[in-house]
């Protein structure tokens, strides 16, 4: 087998692996990116309510639930008709922020990015970003809102970098 044919074989294998790979887990154990609304509701054991947003009809929400023992003020999901579950966002009380950040650091290591924005009027916002290879996780602490934790599938395959 020549060197060129080996490269072609490897490229075809990588392409087939990308096309036929199984869906990856979303942030809640058992959820998978691409799940439809009924499967997400069944898995979470809640009924998701469509948000009354005229510009975007694929946002759903449930308030005051518990996930992994933590009280969640609001869980919002974006589920598209064609491609299913695309994003999850949790609003968690600021008193649980330290535990959530410690859990993310323990599971995924230090964040790949952090920043602090201080706006005029003494309002500040901190942001932490993790890239797990499968998910992009963004945690945001703001003086004005509850602690926000957002997950979405990664668009970037780090093996190609």
PDB file of N, CA and C in Angstrom, residues 23-121:
ATOM      1  N   UNK A  23     -24.617  10.073  19.005  1.00  0.00           N
ATOM      2  CA  UNK A  23     -24.796  11.396  19.593  1.00  0.00           C
ATOM      3  C   UNK A  23     -24.109  11.456  20.950  1.00  0.00           C
ATOM      4  N   UNK A  24     -23.540  12.604  21.284  1.00  0.00           N
ATOM      5  CA  UNK A  24     -22.817  12.741  22.534  1.00  0.00           C
ATOM      6  C   UNK A  24     -23.774  13.163  23.636  1.00  0.00           C
ATOM      7  N   UNK A  25     -23.384  12.870  24.872  1.00  0.00           N
ATOM      8  CA  UNK A  25     -24.199  13.239  26.019  1.00  0.00           C
ATOM      9  C   UNK A  25     -24.240  14.740  26.175  1.00  0.00           C
ATOM     10  N   UNK A  26     -25.413  15.245  26.477  1.00  0.00           N
ATOM     11  CA  UNK A  26     -25.528  16.638  26.882  1.00  0.00           C
ATOM     12  C   UNK A  26     -25.166  16.703  28.365  1.00  0.00           C
ATOM     13  N   UNK A  27     -25.301  17.862  28.960  1.00  0.00           N
ATOM     14  CA  UNK A  27     -24.797  18.070  30.303  1.00  0.00           C
ATOM     15  C   UNK A  27     -25.505  17.257  31.376  1.00  0.00           C
ATOM     16  N   UNK A  28     -26.759  16.909  31.235  1.00  0.00           N
ATOM     17  CA  UNK A  28     -27.462  16.094  32.211  1.00  0.00           C
ATOM     18  C   UNK A  28     -27.314  14.644  31.782  1.00  0.00           C
ATOM     19  N   UNK A  29     -26.916  13.786  32.719  1.00  0.00           N
ATOM     20  CA  UNK A  29     -26.681  12.387  32.379  1.00  0.00           C
ATOM     21  C   UNK A  29     -27.914  11.785  31.712  1.00  0.00           C
ATOM     22  N   UNK A  30     -27.702  11.150  30.590  1.00  0.00           N
ATOM     23  CA  UNK A  30     -28.782  10.528  29.846  1.00  0.00           C
ATOM     24  C   UNK A  30     -29.367  11.389  28.744  1.00  0.00           C
ATOM     25  N   UNK A  31     -29.182  12.703  28.818  1.00  0.00           N
ATOM     26  CA  UNK A  31     -29.622  13.573  27.727  1.00  0.00           C
ATOM     27  C   UNK A  31     -28.595  13.512  26.610  1.00  0.00           C
ATOM     28  N   UNK A  32     -29.065  13.602  25.398  1.00  0.00           N
ATOM     29  CA  UNK A  32     -28.167  13.608  24.251  1.00  0.00           C
ATOM     30  C   UNK A  32     -28.531  14.782  23.357  1.00  0.00           C
ATOM     31  N   UNK A  33     -27.512  15.408  22.799  1.00  0.00           N
ATOM     32  CA  UNK A  33     -27.768  16.479  21.840  1.00  0.00           C
ATOM     33  C   UNK A  33     -28.563  15.883  20.698  1.00  0.00           C
ATOM     34  N   UNK A  34     -29.592  16.592  20.284  1.00  0.00           N
ATOM     35  CA  UNK A  34     -30.421  16.124  19.177  1.00  0.00           C
ATOM     36  C   UNK A  34     -31.718  15.459  19.615  1.00  0.00           C
ATOM     37  N   UNK A  35     -31.913  15.243  20.933  1.00  0.00           N
ATOM     38  CA  UNK A  35     -33.162  14.637  21.413  1.00  0.00           C
ATOM     39  C   UNK A  35     -34.340  15.565  21.109  1.00  0.00           C
ATOM     40  N   UNK A  36     -35.513  14.952  20.863  1.00  0.00           N
ATOM     41  CA  UNK A  36     -36.694  15.769  20.628  1.00  0.00           C
ATOM     42  C   UNK A  36     -37.333  16.190  21.959  1.00  0.00           C
ATOM     43  N   UNK A  37     -38.307  17.083  21.892  1.00  0.00           N
ATOM     44  CA  UNK A  37     -38.929  17.675  23.082  1.00  0.00           C
ATOM     45  C   UNK A  37     -39.516  16.614  24.003  1.00  0.00           C
ATOM     46  N   UNK A  38     -40.257  15.670  23.465  1.00  0.00           N
ATOM     47  CA  UNK A  38     -40.912  14.671  24.320  1.00  0.00           C
ATOM     48  C   UNK A  38     -39.885  13.809  25.053  1.00  0.00           C
ATOM     49  N   UNK A  39     -38.780  13.457  24.399  1.00  0.00           N
ATOM     50  CA  UNK A  39     -37.744  12.665  25.066  1.00  0.00           C
ATOM     51  C   UNK A  39     -37.037  13.459  26.157  1.00  0.00           C
ATOM     52  N   UNK A  40     -36.810  14.751  25.926  1.00  0.00           N
ATOM     53  CA  UNK A  40     -36.189  15.599  26.954  1.00  0.00           C
ATOM     54  C   UNK A  40     -37.117  15.700  28.159  1.00  0.00           C
ATOM     55  N   UNK A  41     -38.416  15.942  27.909  1.00  0.00           N
ATOM     56  CA  UNK A  41     -39.379  16.035  29.011  1.00  0.00           C
ATOM     57  C   UNK A  41     -39.457  14.724  29.791  1.00  0.00           C
ATOM     58  N   UNK A  42     -39.492  13.608  29.092  1.00  0.00           N
ATOM     59  CA  UNK A  42     -39.557  12.313  29.751  1.00  0.00           C
ATOM     60  C   UNK A  42     -38.319  12.081  30.607  1.00  0.00           C
ATOM     61  N   UNK A  43     -37.164  12.391  30.073  1.00  0.00           N
ATOM     62  CA  UNK A  43     -35.930  12.181  30.817  1.00  0.00           C
ATOM     63  C   UNK A  43     -35.856  13.051  32.068  1.00  0.00           C
ATOM     64  N   UNK A  44     -36.249  14.311  31.946  1.00  0.00           N
ATOM     65  CA  UNK A  44     -36.190  15.232  33.084  1.00  0.00           C
ATOM     66  C   UNK A  44     -37.361  15.049  34.042  1.00  0.00           C
ATOM     67  N   UNK A  45     -38.443  14.423  33.577  1.00  0.00           N
ATOM     68  CA  UNK A  45     -39.619  14.233  34.407  1.00  0.00           C
ATOM     69  C   UNK A  45     -40.403  15.512  34.633  1.00  0.00           C
ATOM     70  N   UNK A  46     -40.344  16.428  33.681  1.00  0.00           N
ATOM     71  CA  UNK A  46     -41.053  17.711  33.781  1.00  0.00           C
ATOM     72  C   UNK A  46     -41.725  18.009  32.447  1.00  0.00           C
ATOM     73  N   UNK A  47     -42.665  18.947  32.485  1.00  0.00           N
ATOM     74  CA  UNK A  47     -43.266  19.458  31.254  1.00  0.00           C
ATOM     75  C   UNK A  47     -42.641  20.813  30.964  1.00  0.00           C
ATOM     76  N   UNK A  48     -42.039  20.935  29.811  1.00  0.00           N
ATOM     77  CA  UNK A  48     -41.425  22.199  29.414  1.00  0.00           C
ATOM     78  C   UNK A  48     -42.471  23.094  28.775  1.00  0.00           C
ATOM     79  N   UNK A  49     -42.459  24.355  29.142  1.00  0.00           N
ATOM     80  CA  UNK A  49     -43.433  25.326  28.671  1.00  0.00           C
ATOM     81  C   UNK A  49     -42.784  26.188  27.591  1.00  0.00           C
ATOM     82  N   UNK A  50     -43.421  26.332  26.426  1.00  0.00           N
ATOM     83  CA  UNK A  50     -42.837  27.211  25.395  1.00  0.00           C
ATOM     84  C   UNK A  50     -42.774  28.652  25.898  1.00  0.00           C
ATOM     85  N   UNK A  51     -41.667  29.318  25.624  1.00  0.00           N
ATOM     86  CA  UNK A  51     -41.542  30.731  25.976  1.00  0.00           C
ATOM     87  C   UNK A  51     -42.326  31.553  24.961  1.00  0.00           C
ATOM     88  N   UNK A  52     -43.003  32.564  25.433  1.00  0.00           N
ATOM     89  CA  UNK A  52     -43.813  33.425  24.566  1.00  0.00           C
ATOM     90  C   UNK A  52     -42.909  34.437  23.891  1.00  0.00           C
ATOM     91  N   UNK A  53     -42.095  33.958  22.978  1.00  0.00           N
ATOM     92  CA  UNK A  53     -41.148  34.805  22.263  1.00  0.00           C
ATOM     93  C   UNK A  53     -41.493  34.710  20.783  1.00  0.00           C
ATOM     94  N   UNK A  54     -41.953  35.775  20.210  1.00  0.00           N
ATOM     95  CA  UNK A  54     -42.422  35.749  18.819  1.00  0.00           C
ATOM     96  C   UNK A  54     -41.304  35.524  17.815  1.00  0.00           C
ATOM     97  N   UNK A  55     -40.066  35.882  18.179  1.00  0.00           N
ATOM     98  CA  UNK A  55     -38.972  35.754  17.222  1.00  0.00           C
ATOM     99  C   UNK A  55     -38.358  34.358  17.215  1.00  0.00           C
ATOM    100  N   UNK A  56     -38.531  33.612  18.292  1.00  0.00           N
ATOM    101  CA  UNK A  56     -37.896  32.302  18.373  1.00  0.00           C
ATOM    102  C   UNK A  56     -38.867  31.318  19.012  1.00  0.00           C
ATOM    103  N   UNK A  57     -39.413  30.409  18.225  1.00  0.00           N
ATOM    104  CA  UNK A  57     -40.436  29.485  18.699  1.00  0.00           C
ATOM    105  C   UNK A  57     -39.869  28.183  19.262  1.00  0.00           C
ATOM    106  N   UNK A  58     -38.557  28.046  19.374  1.00  0.00           N
ATOM    107  CA  UNK A  58     -37.989  26.774  19.807  1.00  0.00           C
ATOM    108  C   UNK A  58     -37.358  26.839  21.205  1.00  0.00           C
ATOM    109  N   UNK A  59     -37.788  27.797  22.038  1.00  0.00           N
ATOM    110  CA  UNK A  59     -37.299  27.915  23.403  1.00  0.00           C
ATOM    111  C   UNK A  59     -38.364  27.441  24.378  1.00  0.00           C
ATOM    112  N   UNK A  60     -37.929  26.622  25.362  1.00  0.00           N
ATOM    113  CA  UNK A  60     -38.833  26.064  26.351  1.00  0.00           C
ATOM    114  C   UNK A  60     -38.228  26.263  27.731  1.00  0.00           C
ATOM    115  N   UNK A  61     -39.101  26.256  28.760  1.00  0.00           N
ATOM    116  CA  UNK A  61     -38.627  26.566  30.107  1.00  0.00           C
ATOM    117  C   UNK A  61     -39.420  25.782  31.142  1.00  0.00           C
ATOM    118  N   UNK A  62     -38.764  25.507  32.254  1.00  0.00           N
ATOM    119  CA  UNK A  62     -39.415  24.994  33.450  1.00  0.00           C
ATOM    120  C   UNK A  62     -38.768  25.704  34.629  1.00  0.00           C
ATOM    121  N   UNK A  63     -39.568  26.047  35.635  1.00  0.00           N
ATOM    122  CA  UNK A  63     -39.057  26.791  36.785  1.00  0.00           C
ATOM    123  C   UNK A  63     -39.127  25.935  38.040  1.00  0.00           C
ATOM    124  N   UNK A  64     -38.238  26.276  38.980  1.00  0.00           N
ATOM    125  CA  UNK A  64     -38.214  25.682  40.321  1.00  0.00           C
ATOM    126  C   UNK A  64     -38.193  24.153  40.303  1.00  0.00           C
ATOM    127  N   UNK A  65     -37.083  23.609  39.783  1.00  0.00           N
ATOM    128  CA  UNK A  65     -36.879  22.158  39.807  1.00  0.00           C
ATOM    129  C   UNK A  65     -35.560  21.876  40.517  1.00  0.00           C
ATOM    130  N   UNK A  66     -35.287  20.611  40.747  1.00  0.00           N
ATOM    131  CA  UNK A  66     -34.011  20.205  41.320  1.00  0.00           C
ATOM    132  C   UNK A  66     -33.310  19.306  40.327  1.00  0.00           C
ATOM    133  N   UNK A  67     -32.022  19.562  40.119  1.00  0.00           N
ATOM    134  CA  UNK A  67     -31.193  18.718  39.270  1.00  0.00           C
ATOM    135  C   UNK A  67     -29.939  18.390  40.066  1.00  0.00           C
ATOM    136  N   UNK A  68     -29.671  17.114  40.245  1.00  0.00           N
ATOM    137  CA  UNK A  68     -28.530  16.630  41.029  1.00  0.00           C
ATOM    138  C   UNK A  68     -28.531  17.207  42.441  1.00  0.00           C
ATOM    139  N   UNK A  69     -29.708  17.376  43.007  1.00  0.00           N
ATOM    140  CA  UNK A  69     -29.812  17.866  44.370  1.00  0.00           C
ATOM    141  C   UNK A  69     -29.720  19.371  44.526  1.00  0.00           C
ATOM    142  N   UNK A  70     -29.444  20.079  43.446  1.00  0.00           N
ATOM    143  CA  UNK A  70     -29.362  21.544  43.516  1.00  0.00           C
ATOM    144  C   UNK A  70     -30.669  22.166  43.049  1.00  0.00           C
ATOM    145  N   UNK A  71     -31.145  23.171  43.777  1.00  0.00           N
ATOM    146  CA  UNK A  71     -32.344  23.869  43.306  1.00  0.00           C
ATOM    147  C   UNK A  71     -32.016  24.723  42.085  1.00  0.00           C
ATOM    148  N   UNK A  72     -32.804  24.566  41.051  1.00  0.00           N
ATOM    149  CA  UNK A  72     -32.630  25.318  39.813  1.00  0.00           C
ATOM    150  C   UNK A  72     -33.824  26.249  39.676  1.00  0.00           C
ATOM    151  N   UNK A  73     -33.540  27.556  39.617  1.00  0.00           N
ATOM    152  CA  UNK A  73     -34.614  28.537  39.508  1.00  0.00           C
ATOM    153  C   UNK A  73     -35.322  28.419  38.163  1.00  0.00           C
ATOM    154  N   UNK A  74     -34.557  28.226  37.092  1.00  0.00           N
ATOM    155  CA  UNK A  74     -35.147  28.076  35.759  1.00  0.00           C
ATOM    156  C   UNK A  74     -34.216  27.243  34.888  1.00  0.00           C
ATOM    157  N   UNK A  75     -34.799  26.357  34.122  1.00  0.00           N
ATOM    158  CA  UNK A  75     -34.075  25.581  33.111  1.00  0.00           C
ATOM    159  C   UNK A  75     -34.692  25.953  31.777  1.00  0.00           C
ATOM    160  N   UNK A  76     -33.857  26.438  30.870  1.00  0.00           N
ATOM    161  CA  UNK A  76     -34.323  26.776  29.518  1.00  0.00           C
ATOM    162  C   UNK A  76     -33.593  25.879  28.530  1.00  0.00           C
ATOM    163  N   UNK A  77     -34.327  25.411  27.543  1.00  0.00           N
ATOM    164  CA  UNK A  77     -33.732  24.573  26.503  1.00  0.00           C
ATOM    165  C   UNK A  77     -34.128  25.119  25.142  1.00  0.00           C
ATOM    166  N   UNK A  78     -33.239  24.916  24.193  1.00  0.00           N
ATOM    167  CA  UNK A  78     -33.530  25.247  22.795  1.00  0.00           C
ATOM    168  C   UNK A  78     -33.597  23.929  22.058  1.00  0.00           C
ATOM    169  N   UNK A  79     -34.766  23.639  21.522  1.00  0.00           N
ATOM    170  CA  UNK A  79     -34.987  22.390  20.789  1.00  0.00           C
ATOM    171  C   UNK A  79     -35.531  22.757  19.421  1.00  0.00           C
ATOM    172  N   UNK A  80     -34.754  22.473  18.397  1.00  0.00           N
ATOM    173  CA  UNK A  80     -35.172  22.779  17.031  1.00  0.00           C
ATOM    174  C   UNK A  80     -35.902  21.582  16.437  1.00  0.00           C
ATOM    175  N   UNK A  81     -36.878  21.858  15.598  1.00  0.00           N
ATOM    176  CA  UNK A  81     -37.692  20.783  15.018  1.00  0.00           C
ATOM    177  C   UNK A  81     -36.852  19.793  14.224  1.00  0.00           C
ATOM    178  N   UNK A  82     -35.904  20.294  13.441  1.00  0.00           N
ATOM    179  CA  UNK A  82     -35.119  19.417  12.571  1.00  0.00           C
ATOM    180  C   UNK A  82     -33.982  18.717  13.310  1.00  0.00           C
ATOM    181  N   UNK A  83     -33.321  19.432  14.224  1.00  0.00           N
ATOM    182  CA  UNK A  83     -32.101  18.879  14.814  1.00  0.00           C
ATOM    183  C   UNK A  83     -32.190  18.625  16.315  1.00  0.00           C
ATOM    184  N   UNK A  84     -33.330  18.823  16.936  1.00  0.00           N
ATOM    185  CA  UNK A  84     -33.525  18.470  18.333  1.00  0.00           C
ATOM    186  C   UNK A  84     -32.814  19.393  19.308  1.00  0.00           C
ATOM    187  N   UNK A  85     -32.436  18.844  20.459  1.00  0.00           N
ATOM    188  CA  UNK A  85     -31.838  19.596  21.555  1.00  0.00           C
ATOM    189  C   UNK A  85     -30.530  20.252  21.117  1.00  0.00           C
ATOM    190  N   UNK A  86     -30.452  21.574  21.276  1.00  0.00           N
ATOM    191  CA  UNK A  86     -29.278  22.335  20.845  1.00  0.00           C
ATOM    192  C   UNK A  86     -28.616  23.121  21.964  1.00  0.00           C
ATOM    193  N   UNK A  87     -29.332  23.399  23.067  1.00  0.00           N
ATOM    194  CA  UNK A  87     -28.730  24.192  24.130  1.00  0.00           C
ATOM    195  C   UNK A  87     -29.551  24.031  25.409  1.00  0.00           C
ATOM    196  N   UNK A  88     -28.846  24.070  26.552  1.00  0.00           N
ATOM    197  CA  UNK A  88     -29.481  24.085  27.867  1.00  0.00           C
ATOM    198  C   UNK A  88     -28.898  25.243  28.649  1.00  0.00           C
ATOM    199  N   UNK A  89     -29.715  25.889  29.451  1.00  0.00           N
ATOM    200  CA  UNK A  89     -29.222  26.964  30.311  1.00  0.00           C
ATOM    201  C   UNK A  89     -29.941  26.872  31.647  1.00  0.00           C
ATOM    202  N   UNK A  90     -29.165  26.903  32.723  1.00  0.00           N
ATOM    203  CA  UNK A  90     -29.699  26.845  34.073  1.00  0.00           C
ATOM    204  C   UNK A  90     -29.513  28.184  34.746  1.00  0.00           C
ATOM    205  N   UNK A  91     -30.512  28.626  35.483  1.00  0.00           N
ATOM    206  CA  UNK A  91     -30.357  29.742  36.402  1.00  0.00           C
ATOM    207  C   UNK A  91     -30.363  29.136  37.798  1.00  0.00           C
ATOM    208  N   UNK A  92     -29.263  29.340  38.500  1.00  0.00           N
ATOM    209  CA  UNK A  92     -29.064  28.755  39.823  1.00  0.00           C
ATOM    210  C   UNK A  92     -28.797  29.897  40.788  1.00  0.00           C
ATOM    211  N   UNK A  93     -29.279  29.782  42.018  1.00  0.00           N
ATOM    212  CA  UNK A  93     -29.029  30.815  43.012  1.00  0.00           C
ATOM    213  C   UNK A  93     -27.541  31.046  43.216  1.00  0.00           C
ATOM    214  N   UNK A  94     -27.162  32.295  43.411  1.00  0.00           N
ATOM    215  CA  UNK A  94     -25.746  32.634  43.589  1.00  0.00           C
ATOM    216  C   UNK A  94     -25.109  31.915  44.768  1.00  0.00           C
ATOM    217  N   UNK A  95     -25.897  31.509  45.746  1.00  0.00           N
ATOM    218  CA  UNK A  95     -25.338  30.795  46.893  1.00  0.00           C
ATOM    219  C   UNK A  95     -24.791  29.415  46.520  1.00  0.00           C
ATOM    220  N   UNK A  96     -25.210  28.852  45.387  1.00  0.00           N
ATOM    221  CA  UNK A  96     -24.715  27.548  44.931  1.00  0.00           C
ATOM    222  C   UNK A  96     -23.634  27.657  43.867  1.00  0.00           C
ATOM    223  N   UNK A  97     -23.248  28.879  43.515  1.00  0.00           N
ATOM    224  CA  UNK A  97     -22.272  29.101  42.447  1.00  0.00           C
ATOM    225  C   UNK A  97     -20.935  28.433  42.751  1.00  0.00           C
ATOM    226  N   UNK A  98     -20.429  28.572  43.970  1.00  0.00           N
ATOM    227  CA  UNK A  98     -19.113  28.026  44.308  1.00  0.00           C
ATOM    228  C   UNK A  98     -19.082  26.512  44.128  1.00  0.00           C
ATOM    229  N   UNK A  99     -20.142  25.836  44.562  1.00  0.00           N
ATOM    230  CA  UNK A  99     -20.186  24.386  44.426  1.00  0.00           C
ATOM    231  C   UNK A  99     -20.233  23.961  42.958  1.00  0.00           C
ATOM    232  N   UNK A 100     -21.001  24.683  42.158  1.00  0.00           N
ATOM    233  CA  UNK A 100     -21.099  24.359  40.731  1.00  0.00           C
ATOM    234  C   UNK A 100     -19.756  24.582  40.044  1.00  0.00           C
ATOM    235  N   UNK A 101     -19.111  25.710  40.305  1.00  0.00           N
ATOM    236  CA  UNK A 101     -17.805  25.987  39.695  1.00  0.00           C
ATOM    237  C   UNK A 101     -16.761  24.967  40.133  1.00  0.00           C
ATOM    238  N   UNK A 102     -16.793  24.584  41.407  1.00  0.00           N
ATOM    239  CA  UNK A 102     -15.845  23.573  41.893  1.00  0.00           C
ATOM    240  C   UNK A 102     -16.084  22.233  41.209  1.00  0.00           C
ATOM    241  N   UNK A 103     -17.351  21.875  41.008  1.00  0.00           N
ATOM    242  CA  UNK A 103     -17.668  20.628  40.312  1.00  0.00           C
ATOM    243  C   UNK A 103     -17.205  20.647  38.864  1.00  0.00           C
ATOM    244  N   UNK A 104     -17.385  21.774  38.179  1.00  0.00           N
ATOM    245  CA  UNK A 104     -16.912  21.886  36.800  1.00  0.00           C
ATOM    246  C   UNK A 104     -15.394  21.803  36.731  1.00  0.00           C
ATOM    247  N   UNK A 105     -14.708  22.460  37.658  1.00  0.00           N
ATOM    248  CA  UNK A 105     -13.243  22.414  37.685  1.00  0.00           C
ATOM    249  C   UNK A 105     -12.765  20.997  37.971  1.00  0.00           C
ATOM    250  N   UNK A 106     -13.436  20.290  38.890  1.00  0.00           N
ATOM    251  CA  UNK A 106     -13.056  18.917  39.217  1.00  0.00           C
ATOM    252  C   UNK A 106     -13.253  18.000  38.004  1.00  0.00           C
ATOM    253  N   UNK A 107     -14.381  18.162  37.319  1.00  0.00           N
ATOM    254  CA  UNK A 107     -14.697  17.266  36.201  1.00  0.00           C
ATOM    255  C   UNK A 107     -13.920  17.585  34.933  1.00  0.00           C
ATOM    256  N   UNK A 108     -13.736  18.894  34.619  1.00  0.00           N
ATOM    257  CA  UNK A 108     -13.155  19.270  33.336  1.00  0.00           C
ATOM    258  C   UNK A 108     -11.826  20.004  33.441  1.00  0.00           C
ATOM    259  N   UNK A 109     -11.339  20.236  34.661  1.00  0.00           N
ATOM    260  CA  UNK A 109     -10.093  20.979  34.824  1.00  0.00           C
ATOM    261  C   UNK A 109     -10.364  22.471  34.844  1.00  0.00           C
ATOM    262  N   UNK A 110      -9.309  23.257  34.825  1.00  0.00           N
ATOM    263  CA  UNK A 110      -9.513  24.707  34.871  1.00  0.00           C
ATOM    264  C   UNK A 110     -10.196  25.198  33.594  1.00  0.00           C
ATOM    265  N   UNK A 111     -10.948  26.293  33.696  1.00  0.00           N
ATOM    266  CA  UNK A 111     -11.608  26.814  32.498  1.00  0.00           C
ATOM    267  C   UNK A 111     -10.580  27.280  31.478  1.00  0.00           C
ATOM    268  N   UNK A 112     -10.968  27.220  30.213  1.00  0.00           N
ATOM    269  CA  UNK A 112     -10.066  27.673  29.149  1.00  0.00           C
ATOM    270  C   UNK A 112     -10.083  29.180  29.013  1.00  0.00           C
ATOM    271  N   UNK A 113     -11.086  29.821  29.584  1.00  0.00           N
ATOM    272  CA  UNK A 113     -11.158  31.280  29.529  1.00  0.00           C
ATOM    273  C   UNK A 113     -11.937  31.828  30.699  1.00  0.00           C
ATOM    274  N   UNK A 114     -11.520  32.968  31.172  1.00  0.00           N
ATOM    275  CA  UNK A 114     -12.247  33.698  32.212  1.00  0.00           C
ATOM    276  C   UNK A 114     -12.153  35.175  31.899  1.00  0.00           C
ATOM    277  N   UNK A 115     -13.132  35.924  32.355  1.00  0.00           N
ATOM    278  CA  UNK A 115     -13.029  37.372  32.253  1.00  0.00           C
ATOM    279  C   UNK A 115     -13.959  38.025  33.267  1.00  0.00           C
ATOM    280  N   UNK A 116     -13.665  39.278  33.554  1.00  0.00           N
ATOM    281  CA  UNK A 116     -14.472  40.083  34.459  1.00  0.00           C
ATOM    282  C   UNK A 116     -14.773  41.391  33.746  1.00  0.00           C
ATOM    283  N   UNK A 117     -16.045  41.729  33.639  1.00  0.00           N
ATOM    284  CA  UNK A 117     -16.461  43.006  33.050  1.00  0.00           C
ATOM    285  C   UNK A 117     -17.087  43.850  34.140  1.00  0.00           C
ATOM    286  N   UNK A 118     -16.606  45.068  34.271  1.00  0.00           N
ATOM    287  CA  UNK A 118     -17.201  46.001  35.218  1.00  0.00           C
ATOM    288  C   UNK A 118     -17.783  47.147  34.415  1.00  0.00           C
ATOM    289  N   UNK A 119     -19.097  47.259  34.475  1.00  0.00           N
ATOM    290  CA  UNK A 119     -19.786  48.305  33.722  1.00  0.00           C
ATOM    291  C   UNK A 119     -19.950  49.531  34.597  1.00  0.00           C
ATOM    292  N   UNK A 120     -20.178  50.644  33.969  1.00  0.00           N
ATOM    293  CA  UNK A 120     -20.448  51.852  34.749  1.00  0.00           C
ATOM    294  C   UNK A 120     -21.734  51.647  35.542  1.00  0.00           C
ATOM    295  N   UNK A 121     -21.803  52.189  36.711  1.00  0.00           N
ATOM    296  CA  UNK A 121     -22.950  51.982  37.573  1.00  0.00           C
ATOM    297  C   UNK A 121     -22.714  50.851  38.549  1.00  0.00           C
TER     298      UNK A 121
END
